[in-house]
Tab-separated table of C-alpha atoms and ligand atoms in Angstrom:
chain	number	residue	atom	x	y	z
H	272	MET	CA	0.000	0.000	0.000
H	273	LYS	CA	1.204	3.550	-0.744
H	274	ASP	CA	2.127	5.501	2.390
H	275	SER	CA	-0.436	7.664	4.129
H	276	ASN	CA	1.088	10.960	2.932
H	277	PHE	CA	0.730	9.848	-0.683
H	278	LEU	CA	-2.873	8.760	-0.093
H	279	LYS	CA	-3.809	11.987	1.689
H	280	GLU	CA	-2.161	14.117	-0.953
H	281	HIS	CA	-4.056	12.409	-3.749
H	282	ASN	CA	-7.311	11.972	-1.848
H	283	GLY	CA	-10.061	13.614	-3.825
H	284	ARG	CA	-7.786	14.316	-6.785
H	285	LEU	CA	-7.601	11.132	-8.780
H	286	MET	CA	-10.974	9.554	-8.245
H	287	TRP	CA	-14.387	10.969	-9.054
H	288	HIS	CA	-16.709	9.972	-6.234
H	289	PRO	CA	-20.397	9.037	-6.489
H	290	MET	CA	-22.884	11.652	-5.302
H	291	THR	CA	-20.378	14.479	-4.973
H	292	SER	CA	-18.654	16.958	-7.250
H	293	PRO	CA	-14.954	16.521	-8.010
H	294	GLN	CA	-14.372	20.014	-6.588
H	295	ASP	CA	-16.134	19.095	-3.318
H	296	SER	CA	-13.852	16.089	-2.989
H	297	LEU	CA	-10.885	18.464	-3.230
H	298	ASP	CA	-12.300	21.064	-0.852
H	299	GLN	CA	-13.461	18.519	1.717
H	300	PRO	CA	-11.365	15.408	1.132
H	301	PRO	CA	-13.248	12.201	1.957
H	302	THR	CA	-12.389	10.268	5.123
H	303	ILE	CA	-10.036	7.469	4.139
H	304	ILE	CA	-11.063	4.207	5.782
H	305	THR	CA	-8.291	1.656	5.895
H	306	GLU	CA	-9.471	-1.069	8.281
H	307	ALA	CA	-12.627	-2.480	9.806
H	308	ASP	CA	-13.478	-5.067	12.429
H	309	GLY	CA	-16.700	-6.061	14.147
H	310	VAL	CA	-18.970	-3.026	13.749
H	311	SER	CA	-16.118	-0.505	13.776
H	312	ILE	CA	-14.082	1.214	11.106
H	313	THR	CA	-10.633	2.781	11.391
H	314	ASP	CA	-9.368	5.668	9.295
H	315	ILE	CA	-5.917	6.362	7.922
H	316	ASP	CA	-4.979	8.310	11.079
H	317	GLY	CA	-5.885	5.366	13.292
H	318	HIS	CA	-9.159	6.920	14.526
H	319	ARG	CA	-11.597	4.052	15.213
H	320	VAL	CA	-15.364	4.641	15.390
H	321	VAL	CA	-18.601	2.666	15.443
H	322	ASP	CA	-19.948	2.467	11.907
H	323	GLY	CA	-23.412	3.958	12.289
H	324	VAL	CA	-23.898	3.706	8.527
H	325	GLY	CA	-23.127	-0.001	8.141
H	326	GLY	CA	-20.973	0.652	5.052
H	327	LEU	CA	-23.855	1.946	2.946
H	328	TRP	CA	-26.872	0.200	4.528
H	329	ASN	CA	-25.316	-3.117	3.538
H	330	VAL	CA	-22.874	-4.472	6.141
H	331	ASN	CA	-25.588	-6.070	8.271
H	332	LEU	CA	-23.291	-8.740	9.727
H	333	GLY	CA	-20.345	-6.450	10.461
H	334	TYR	CA	-16.835	-6.637	9.095
H	335	SER	CA	-15.482	-9.755	10.791
H	336	CYS	CA	-17.800	-12.421	9.468
H	337	GLN	CA	-15.359	-15.313	9.116
H	338	PRO	CA	-17.762	-17.821	7.485
H	339	VAL	CA	-18.312	-15.358	4.625
H	340	LYS	CA	-14.593	-14.749	4.160
H	341	ASP	CA	-13.947	-18.512	4.218
H	342	ALA	CA	-16.725	-19.190	1.701
H	343	ILE	CA	-15.313	-16.568	-0.665
H	344	ALA	CA	-11.774	-17.951	-0.365
H	345	ALA	CA	-12.950	-21.536	-0.935
H	346	GLN	CA	-15.017	-20.547	-3.956
H	347	LEU	CA	-12.104	-18.574	-5.438
H	348	ASP	CA	-9.961	-21.695	-5.130
H	349	ARG	CA	-12.523	-23.991	-6.726
H	350	LEU	CA	-14.255	-21.870	-9.405
H	351	PRO	CA	-13.596	-18.111	-9.517
H	352	TYR	CA	-16.020	-17.486	-12.362
H	353	TYR	CA	-18.397	-19.071	-14.763
H	354	SER	CA	-21.294	-17.493	-16.612
H	355	THR	CA	-24.982	-18.295	-16.277
H	356	PHE	CA	-25.856	-17.028	-19.762
H	357	ARG	CA	-27.698	-19.424	-22.070
H	358	GLY	CA	-26.163	-22.879	-22.041
H	359	THR	CA	-24.030	-22.749	-18.877
H	360	SER	CA	-24.518	-22.489	-15.132
H	361	ASN	CA	-22.587	-22.919	-11.908
H	362	ASP	CA	-23.342	-24.904	-8.785
H	363	ALA	CA	-23.113	-22.016	-6.298
H	364	ALA	CA	-25.721	-19.972	-8.181
H	365	ILE	CA	-28.103	-22.961	-8.345
H	366	GLU	CA	-27.745	-23.605	-4.632
H	367	LEU	CA	-28.362	-19.932	-3.889
H	368	SER	CA	-31.553	-19.925	-6.013
H	369	TYR	CA	-32.783	-22.803	-3.874
H	370	GLU	CA	-31.940	-21.093	-0.565
H	371	LEU	CA	-33.458	-17.767	-1.641
H	372	GLY	CA	-36.598	-19.573	-2.803
H	373	GLU	CA	-36.946	-21.003	0.714
H	374	PHE	CA	-36.125	-17.670	2.381
H	375	PHE	CA	-38.657	-15.659	0.366
H	376	ALA	CA	-41.391	-18.333	0.095
H	377	ALA	CA	-43.342	-16.461	2.767
H	378	ASP	CA	-43.402	-13.435	0.429
H	379	GLY	CA	-44.758	-15.599	-2.406
H	380	LEU	CA	-41.441	-15.341	-4.290
H	381	HIS	CA	-39.973	-18.540	-5.713
H	382	ARG	CA	-37.459	-17.742	-8.461
H	383	ALA	CA	-34.284	-15.657	-8.578
H	384	PHE	CA	-32.650	-13.581	-11.305
H	385	PHE	CA	-29.126	-12.550	-10.307
H	386	THR	CA	-27.525	-9.138	-10.792
H	387	SER	CA	-24.411	-7.223	-9.737
H	388	GLY	CA	-26.081	-4.757	-7.354
H	389	GLY	CA	-29.104	-2.689	-6.451
H	390	SER	CA	-29.384	-0.513	-9.553
H	391	ASP	CA	-29.146	-3.650	-11.684
H	392	SER	CA	-31.888	-5.307	-9.655
H	393	VAL	CA	-34.181	-2.311	-10.168
H	394	GLU	CA	-33.430	-2.209	-13.891
H	395	THR	CA	-34.068	-5.943	-14.178
H	396	SER	CA	-37.455	-5.592	-12.454
H	397	LEU	CA	-38.559	-2.734	-14.709
H	398	ARG	CA	-37.524	-4.575	-17.861
H	399	LEU	CA	-39.151	-7.848	-16.838
H	400	ALA	CA	-42.336	-5.948	-15.960
H	401	ARG	CA	-42.610	-4.608	-19.499
H	402	GLN	CA	-41.830	-8.016	-20.979
H	403	TYR	CA	-44.455	-9.667	-18.759
H	404	HIS	CA	-47.192	-7.496	-20.237
H	405	LYS	CA	-45.945	-7.977	-23.808
H	406	LEU	CA	-46.004	-11.735	-23.311
H	407	ARG	CA	-49.581	-11.477	-22.083
H	408	GLY	CA	-50.629	-9.486	-25.144
H	409	GLU	CA	-50.850	-6.128	-23.344
H	410	ALA	CA	-47.961	-4.376	-25.074
H	411	GLY	CA	-49.498	-0.987	-24.274
H	412	ARG	CA	-48.633	-1.373	-20.585
H	413	THR	CA	-45.283	0.403	-20.536
H	414	LYS	CA	-45.535	3.116	-17.865
H	415	PHE	CA	-44.173	3.040	-14.325
H	416	LEU	CA	-45.483	4.572	-11.120
H	417	SER	CA	-43.372	5.297	-8.048
H	418	LEU	CA	-43.242	7.478	-4.946
H	419	LYS	CA	-41.793	10.949	-4.633
H	420	LYS	CA	-38.734	10.805	-2.301
H	421	GLY	CA	-38.090	7.239	-3.488
H	422	TYR	CA	-34.578	6.140	-4.428
H	423	HIS	CA	-34.146	3.387	-6.976
H	424	GLY	CA	-30.505	3.556	-7.951
H	425	THR	CA	-28.861	5.315	-10.816
H	426	HIS	CA	-29.446	3.485	-14.080
H	427	ILE	CA	-31.622	5.375	-16.546
H	428	GLY	CA	-34.712	3.345	-15.644
H	429	GLY	CA	-34.053	3.609	-11.918
H	430	ALA	CA	-33.297	7.328	-12.159
H	431	SER	CA	-36.561	7.792	-14.063
H	432	VAL	CA	-38.618	6.299	-11.260
H	433	ASN	CA	-36.481	8.049	-8.608
H	434	GLY	CA	-38.441	10.652	-6.711
H	435	ASN	CA	-35.626	13.046	-5.854
H	436	ALA	CA	-34.623	15.808	-8.266
H	437	ASN	CA	-30.965	15.617	-7.117
H	438	PHE	CA	-30.549	12.321	-8.894
H	439	ARG	CA	-32.553	13.269	-11.982
H	440	ASN	CA	-32.005	16.819	-13.229
H	441	ALA	CA	-28.469	16.469	-14.577
H	442	TYR	CA	-29.435	13.392	-16.566
H	443	GLU	CA	-32.720	14.426	-18.118
H	444	PRO	CA	-34.488	13.656	-20.335
H	445	LEU	CA	-35.102	10.372	-18.584
H	446	LEU	CA	-37.401	7.518	-19.562
H	447	PRO	CA	-40.818	8.779	-20.687
H	448	GLY	CA	-43.897	7.392	-19.006
H	449	CYS	CA	-42.788	7.521	-15.368
H	450	PHE	CA	-45.139	9.208	-12.898
H	451	HIS	CA	-44.672	10.023	-9.221
H	452	ILE	CA	-47.186	9.808	-6.395
H	453	PRO	CA	-46.880	11.881	-3.178
H	454	ALA	CA	-45.006	9.980	-0.481
H	455	PRO	CA	-46.638	9.257	2.899
H	456	TYR	CA	-44.159	11.665	4.522
H	457	THR	CA	-45.925	13.011	7.564
H	458	TYR	CA	-43.435	15.779	8.422
H	459	ARG	CA	-43.786	17.476	5.043
H	460	ASN	CA	-46.505	16.763	2.497
H	461	PRO	CA	-48.582	18.729	0.006
H	462	PHE	CA	-51.789	18.005	1.957
H	463	ASN	CA	-50.573	19.550	5.237
H	464	GLU	CA	-51.760	16.354	6.891
H	465	SER	CA	-49.992	15.335	10.086
H	466	ASP	CA	-51.965	12.187	10.860
H	467	PRO	CA	-50.094	9.225	9.301
H	468	GLU	CA	-53.195	7.145	8.649
H	469	ARG	CA	-55.143	9.961	7.001
H	470	LEU	CA	-52.050	10.911	5.000
H	471	ALA	CA	-51.731	7.306	3.791
H	472	GLN	CA	-55.334	7.495	2.573
H	473	LEU	CA	-54.654	10.758	0.723
H	474	CYS	CA	-51.601	9.272	-0.993
H	475	ILE	CA	-53.622	6.186	-1.899
H	476	GLN	CA	-56.286	8.423	-3.397
H	477	ALA	CA	-53.570	10.198	-5.402
H	478	LEU	CA	-52.425	6.804	-6.691
H	479	GLU	CA	-55.989	5.906	-7.727
H	480	ASP	CA	-56.352	9.296	-9.442
H	481	GLU	CA	-53.090	8.918	-11.365
H	482	ILE	CA	-54.059	5.433	-12.560
H	483	ALA	CA	-57.439	6.717	-13.721
H	484	PHE	CA	-55.761	9.674	-15.445
H	485	GLN	CA	-53.100	7.598	-17.225
H	486	GLY	CA	-55.413	4.667	-17.946
H	487	ALA	CA	-54.708	1.436	-16.065
H	488	ASN	CA	-54.048	-0.402	-19.321
H	489	THR	CA	-50.993	1.817	-19.999
H	490	ILE	CA	-49.235	1.043	-16.711
H	491	ALA	CA	-46.754	-1.823	-16.347
H	492	ALA	CA	-45.751	-1.584	-12.695
H	493	MET	CA	-45.629	0.351	-9.484
H	494	ILE	CA	-42.214	0.293	-7.792
H	495	MET	CA	-41.743	1.387	-4.198
H	496	GLU	CA	-39.527	0.965	-1.173
H	497	PRO	CA	-41.485	-0.523	1.755
H	498	ILE	CA	-39.821	2.142	3.915
H	499	LEU	CA	-38.304	5.037	1.977
H	500	GLY	CA	-34.607	4.821	2.827
H	501	ALA	CA	-32.243	7.270	1.152
H	502	GLY	CA	-35.130	9.751	0.955
H	503	GLY	CA	-34.827	10.098	4.733
H	504	VAL	CA	-36.179	6.922	6.408
H	505	ILE	CA	-39.896	7.454	5.912
H	506	PRO	CA	-42.021	4.569	7.190
H	507	PRO	CA	-45.595	4.734	5.896
H	508	HIS	CA	-48.623	4.001	8.034
H	509	PRO	CA	-49.134	0.192	8.110
H	510	SER	CA	-52.305	0.581	6.023
H	511	PHE	CA	-50.372	2.040	3.074
H	512	ALA	CA	-48.575	-0.896	1.413
H	513	PRO	CA	-51.567	-3.297	1.580
H	514	ALA	CA	-53.739	-0.613	-0.038
H	515	VAL	CA	-51.150	-0.125	-2.813
H	516	GLN	CA	-51.119	-3.858	-3.407
H	517	GLU	CA	-54.914	-4.035	-3.617
H	518	ILE	CA	-55.012	-1.187	-6.147
H	519	CYS	CA	-52.244	-2.739	-8.255
H	520	ASN	CA	-53.967	-6.141	-8.273
H	521	ARG	CA	-57.328	-4.612	-9.145
H	522	ASN	CA	-55.789	-2.748	-12.093
H	523	GLY	CA	-53.529	-5.487	-13.476
H	524	ILE	CA	-50.423	-3.493	-12.463
H	525	LEU	CA	-47.376	-5.387	-11.194
H	526	LEU	CA	-46.072	-4.451	-7.760
H	527	ILE	CA	-42.291	-4.279	-7.394
H	528	THR	CA	-40.908	-3.764	-3.892
H	529	ASP	CA	-37.461	-2.215	-4.032
H	530	GLU	CA	-35.872	-3.956	-1.062
H	531	VAL	CA	-32.267	-3.178	-1.787
H	532	ILE	CA	-32.143	-1.832	1.783
H	533	THR	CA	-35.027	-3.599	3.497
H	534	ALA	CA	-34.532	-7.254	2.526
H	535	TYR	CA	-32.594	-9.613	4.837
H	536	GLY	CA	-33.636	-8.164	8.174
H	537	ARG	CA	-32.912	-4.451	8.363
H	538	THR	CA	-36.488	-3.482	9.301
H	539	GLY	CA	-36.730	-6.085	12.055
H	540	ALA	CA	-38.652	-8.318	9.614
H	541	TRP	CA	-37.092	-10.572	6.980
H	542	SER	CA	-38.359	-8.294	4.212
H	543	GLY	CA	-40.276	-5.064	3.899
H	544	ALA	CA	-43.031	-6.961	2.118
H	545	ARG	CA	-43.402	-9.270	5.128
H	546	LEU	CA	-43.323	-6.292	7.488
H	547	TRP	CA	-46.434	-4.877	5.807
H	548	GLY	CA	-48.053	-8.181	4.816
H	549	VAL	CA	-47.905	-7.760	1.046
H	550	ASN	CA	-46.875	-10.192	-1.703
H	551	PRO	CA	-45.084	-8.298	-4.465
H	552	ASP	CA	-44.718	-9.685	-7.985
H	553	MET	CA	-41.028	-8.855	-7.916
H	554	MET	CA	-38.631	-7.875	-5.164
H	555	ALA	CA	-35.361	-6.105	-6.002
H	556	THR	CA	-32.624	-7.052	-3.514
H	557	ALA	CA	-28.853	-6.466	-3.228
H	558	LYS	CA	-26.703	-4.913	-0.459
H	559	ALA	CA	-27.054	-7.279	2.545
H	560	ILE	CA	-27.384	-10.301	0.262
H	561	THR	CA	-23.575	-10.321	0.456
H	562	ASN	CA	-23.118	-7.733	3.235
H	563	GLY	CA	-20.642	-5.739	1.182
H	564	TYR	CA	-18.212	-8.657	0.901
H	565	PHE	CA	-18.958	-8.940	-2.854
H	566	PRO	CA	-21.051	-6.871	-5.317
H	567	PHE	CA	-24.187	-8.919	-5.945
H	568	GLY	CA	-27.968	-8.710	-6.206
H	569	ALA	CA	-31.061	-10.798	-6.834
H	570	VAL	CA	-34.538	-10.076	-8.128
H	571	MET	CA	-37.052	-12.465	-6.624
H	572	LEU	CA	-40.078	-13.396	-8.740
H	573	GLY	CA	-43.640	-14.322	-7.775
H	574	GLU	CA	-46.405	-16.509	-9.193
H	575	ARG	CA	-47.710	-14.081	-11.802
H	576	MET	CA	-44.247	-13.763	-13.346
H	577	ILE	CA	-43.625	-17.497	-13.150
H	578	GLU	CA	-46.910	-18.341	-14.877
H	579	VAL	CA	-46.202	-16.062	-17.818
H	580	PHE	CA	-42.498	-16.729	-18.325
H	581	GLU	CA	-42.292	-20.478	-17.643
H	582	GLY	CA	-43.546	-23.026	-20.178
H	583	ASN	CA	-43.394	-20.394	-22.926
H	584	PRO	CA	-40.487	-20.834	-25.395
H	585	SER	CA	-40.958	-17.302	-26.725
H	586	ALA	CA	-40.396	-15.791	-23.256
H	587	LYS	CA	-36.699	-15.320	-23.895
H	588	ILE	CA	-35.097	-13.021	-21.336
H	589	GLY	CA	-32.997	-10.661	-23.431
H	590	HIS	CA	-31.362	-9.215	-20.363
H	591	GLY	CA	-28.567	-10.135	-17.957
H	592	TYR	CA	-25.101	-9.280	-16.746
H	593	THR	CA	-21.708	-10.929	-17.193
H	594	TYR	CA	-21.721	-11.272	-13.426
H	595	SER	CA	-25.314	-12.553	-13.055
H	596	GLY	CA	-24.941	-15.541	-10.735
H	597	HIS	CA	-21.198	-14.953	-10.201
H	598	PRO	CA	-20.089	-18.042	-8.262
H	599	VAL	CA	-18.011	-16.072	-5.740
H	600	GLY	CA	-20.932	-13.711	-5.123
H	601	ALA	CA	-23.270	-16.682	-4.828
H	602	ALA	CA	-20.939	-18.376	-2.337
H	603	ALA	CA	-20.748	-15.145	-0.322
H	604	ALA	CA	-24.537	-14.831	-0.411
H	605	LEU	CA	-25.024	-18.444	0.733
H	606	ALA	CA	-22.744	-17.848	3.713
H	607	CYS	CA	-24.426	-14.497	4.511
H	608	LEU	CA	-27.870	-16.045	4.370
H	609	ALA	CA	-26.792	-18.884	6.675
H	610	GLU	CA	-25.294	-16.417	9.189
H	611	THR	CA	-28.275	-14.075	8.926
H	612	LYS	CA	-30.606	-16.951	9.841
H	613	ARG	CA	-28.298	-18.489	12.470
H	614	LEU	CA	-28.009	-15.159	14.303
H	615	ASN	CA	-31.704	-14.424	13.759
H	616	VAL	CA	-30.639	-10.829	13.132
H	617	ILE	CA	-34.180	-9.477	13.073
H	618	ASP	CA	-34.448	-9.675	16.875
H	619	ASN	CA	-31.359	-7.566	17.486
H	620	ALA	CA	-32.305	-5.189	14.638
H	621	ALA	CA	-35.632	-4.559	16.360
H	622	ALA	CA	-34.159	-4.160	19.860
H	623	ARG	CA	-31.258	-1.910	18.874
H	624	GLY	CA	-33.503	-0.056	16.450
H	625	THR	CA	-35.850	0.824	19.303
H	626	GLN	CA	-32.898	1.928	21.440
H	627	LEU	CA	-31.593	4.218	18.700
H	628	PHE	CA	-35.033	5.587	17.817
H	629	GLU	CA	-35.942	6.310	21.452
H	630	GLY	CA	-32.487	7.791	22.067
H	631	CYS	CA	-32.891	10.150	19.105
H	632	LYS	CA	-36.341	11.185	20.332
H	633	ALA	CA	-34.793	12.003	23.723
H	634	LEU	CA	-32.194	14.173	21.947
H	635	MET	CA	-35.053	15.980	20.228
H	636	GLU	CA	-36.258	17.141	23.645
H	637	LYS	CA	-32.908	18.851	24.164
H	638	TYR	CA	-31.915	20.213	20.753
H	639	ASP	CA	-34.118	22.496	18.675
H	640	ILE	CA	-32.076	21.703	15.601
H	641	ILE	CA	-33.915	18.362	15.477
H	642	GLY	CA	-37.151	18.860	13.572
H	643	ASP	CA	-38.209	15.242	13.190
H	644	VAL	CA	-37.048	11.778	14.212
H	645	ARG	CA	-38.085	8.826	12.069
H	646	GLY	CA	-37.619	5.101	12.430
H	647	GLY	CA	-39.117	2.565	14.780
H	648	TYR	CA	-38.760	-0.312	12.315
H	649	GLY	CA	-35.437	-2.008	12.903
H	650	LEU	CA	-32.135	-0.304	12.319
H	651	MET	CA	-33.216	2.465	9.954
H	652	THR	CA	-33.292	5.787	11.766
H	653	ALA	CA	-33.141	9.388	10.568
H	654	ILE	CA	-33.010	12.768	12.209
H	655	GLU	CA	-34.235	15.639	10.045
H	656	MET	CA	-32.468	18.854	11.010
H	657	VAL	CA	-34.000	22.311	10.775
H	658	SER	CA	-32.778	25.833	11.475
H	659	ASP	CA	-36.221	26.799	12.796
H	660	ARG	CA	-38.642	24.283	14.241
H	661	ALA	CA	-41.690	26.478	13.771
H	662	THR	CA	-41.167	27.082	10.046
H	663	LYS	CA	-39.380	23.737	9.437
H	664	GLN	CA	-36.681	25.635	7.540
H	665	PRO	CA	-34.148	22.945	6.533
H	666	ILE	CA	-30.707	23.174	8.103
H	667	ASP	CA	-27.882	24.640	6.008
H	668	GLY	CA	-25.299	22.233	4.622
H	669	ALA	CA	-22.375	23.573	6.677
H	670	THR	CA	-24.156	23.026	10.011
H	671	ALA	CA	-25.319	19.548	8.990
H	672	THR	CA	-21.760	18.627	8.041
H	673	LYS	CA	-20.500	20.003	11.337
H	674	VAL	CA	-22.843	17.715	13.294
H	675	GLN	CA	-21.575	14.769	11.258
H	676	ASP	CA	-17.912	15.731	11.725
H	677	VAL	CA	-18.165	16.250	15.474
H	678	ALA	CA	-20.081	12.963	15.821
H	679	TYR	CA	-17.269	11.272	13.909
H	680	GLN	CA	-14.615	12.761	16.155
H	681	SER	CA	-16.732	11.657	19.129
H	682	GLY	CA	-16.927	8.000	18.138
H	683	ALA	CA	-19.496	7.300	15.420
H	684	MET	CA	-19.793	7.531	11.662
H	685	VAL	CA	-23.247	8.858	10.716
H	686	ARG	CA	-24.282	10.069	7.282
H	687	VAL	CA	-25.640	13.440	6.240
H	688	SER	CA	-27.944	13.438	3.232
H	689	GLY	CA	-29.522	16.848	2.648
H	690	PRO	CA	-31.054	17.890	5.978
H	691	ASN	CA	-31.124	14.284	7.234
H	692	LEU	CA	-28.723	12.424	9.472
H	693	ILE	CA	-29.188	8.819	8.521
H	694	MET	CA	-28.250	5.809	10.631
H	695	SER	CA	-28.209	2.261	9.336
H	696	PRO	CA	-25.645	0.412	11.460
H	697	PRO	CA	-24.877	-3.309	11.262
H	698	LEU	CA	-27.678	-5.481	12.633
H	699	VAL	CA	-25.206	-7.145	15.003
H	700	LEU	CA	-24.743	-3.847	16.870
H	701	SER	CA	-24.458	-4.218	20.665
H	702	GLU	CA	-26.330	-2.118	23.208
H	703	ALA	CA	-23.046	-0.371	24.081
H	704	ASP	CA	-22.335	0.388	20.402
H	705	ALA	CA	-25.800	1.925	19.983
H	706	ALA	CA	-25.139	4.023	23.103
H	707	THR	CA	-21.842	5.188	21.564
H	708	ILE	CA	-23.692	6.366	18.443
H	709	LEU	CA	-26.137	8.336	20.595
H	710	THR	CA	-23.372	9.916	22.688
H	711	ALA	CA	-21.477	10.913	19.547
H	712	LEU	CA	-24.639	12.380	18.013
H	713	GLU	CA	-25.279	14.393	21.138
H	714	ALA	CA	-21.754	15.798	20.937
H	715	GLY	CA	-22.500	16.789	17.340
H	716	PHE	CA	-25.682	18.626	18.274
H	717	ALA	CA	-24.095	20.267	21.311
H	718	ALA	CA	-21.411	21.722	19.039
H	719	THR	CA	-23.883	23.641	16.893
L	147	PLP	C1	-33.854	1.327	-2.398
L	147	PLP	C2	-32.625	1.311	-3.252
L	147	PLP	N1	-32.699	0.864	-4.509
L	147	PLP	C3	-31.617	0.804	-5.305
L	147	PLP	C4	-30.383	1.199	-4.847
L	147	PLP	C5	-29.195	1.146	-5.751
L	147	PLP	O1	-28.288	0.169	-5.331
L	147	PLP	P1	-26.773	0.194	-5.818
L	147	PLP	O2	-26.157	1.424	-5.243
L	147	PLP	O3	-26.213	-1.101	-5.263
L	147	PLP	O4	-26.780	0.186	-7.300
L	147	PLP	C6	-30.254	1.672	-3.535
L	147	PLP	C7	-28.956	2.112	-3.007
L	147	PLP	O5	-28.834	2.654	-1.934
L	147	PLP	C8	-31.404	1.737	-2.719
L	147	PLP	O6	-31.343	2.218	-1.470
């Protein structure tokens, strides 16, 4: 490895980073992480903190998961790569399809299509949705519906259904035929409705209206996160997702749950679909499928998809990735799934999630900068910061960054995204680690 002076000198200069401008990377060089163990990360200066971000919502099992490392090493020795394109397969990918079929049977999902990550899984779902309708003789169903504030990755299809202008404007024009429904975001919404259940009903009515306006027979699918993640951890009222499913079913529209964050336990349930009691037609997963140990994803497919695609020789899937079903990724995923089940991570996610959520609410009593605290479903928690509670004026970027920086110096990595401080630590977090995150956050707020 190059020495630390070389790395610091070139930090921000040689690499363009996602979600930031090259100039920002020069002005505020990124923190260089060089080691990790358990649920902690260590930077190039030897400063070790609890990783309140869990990598990027993905390192559910922490950084020292030996069975995953062993599985990867063994697979690299035996078969580092073979394709699953037409005519060939590999044993690890087949075994993983079986295990995922068992894991997601309760969601009504029985087949897997493998990808290299979350954006790929979203793109795969959108493409298969269009093909599904073509195969059924409804070629006019091409449009997509999604929620404002939703995040669905960065491919052109995913960006088109994204509900946040920051990820769209620079890349427009995007895919035509994508329409956005108001999100059930109680703190800010166009209806000025502060009751979550009534707000859910208003958003549902907006969905019905949009379908009527577009014409149901022009719409291929509705894609949504069961809990909006990157948009600021926005859990809907429990009545919301079942109502969306009922409307989709009634109108022949496929329901895709984007569970790149929520699948594999993060919400305190094994999937977001199971949390809300819905059965999607497709579920896009990635991230914790391999916990960050390997780039990998899987789209899980339900009965309606299976009926139309299987037993039909003309249902050729003209889509896939060189790394679809990568054997090393599949081996990593098999080991992650086994560990995830052995540790029954949902219990700890729920317990530590409650601790973090309640702790943040207690901080809200003390610091006016906290406008809203959201979470309560596993280890997805956000604090929305404001400069004025009464007007809900969003915090300025410099103050938000200061909170994050002081929290980092005080023992925890948390992530600022717009006015939100987002926490998504590993699901194996201990009570003491969660307390460290809260203490560090408090230091951040006290410094403003
Ligand atoms: C809900 C959701 N969908 C899709 C993606 C895109 O995943 P990736 O960054 O692996 O392409 C993300 C990433 O955070 C996500 O949160």
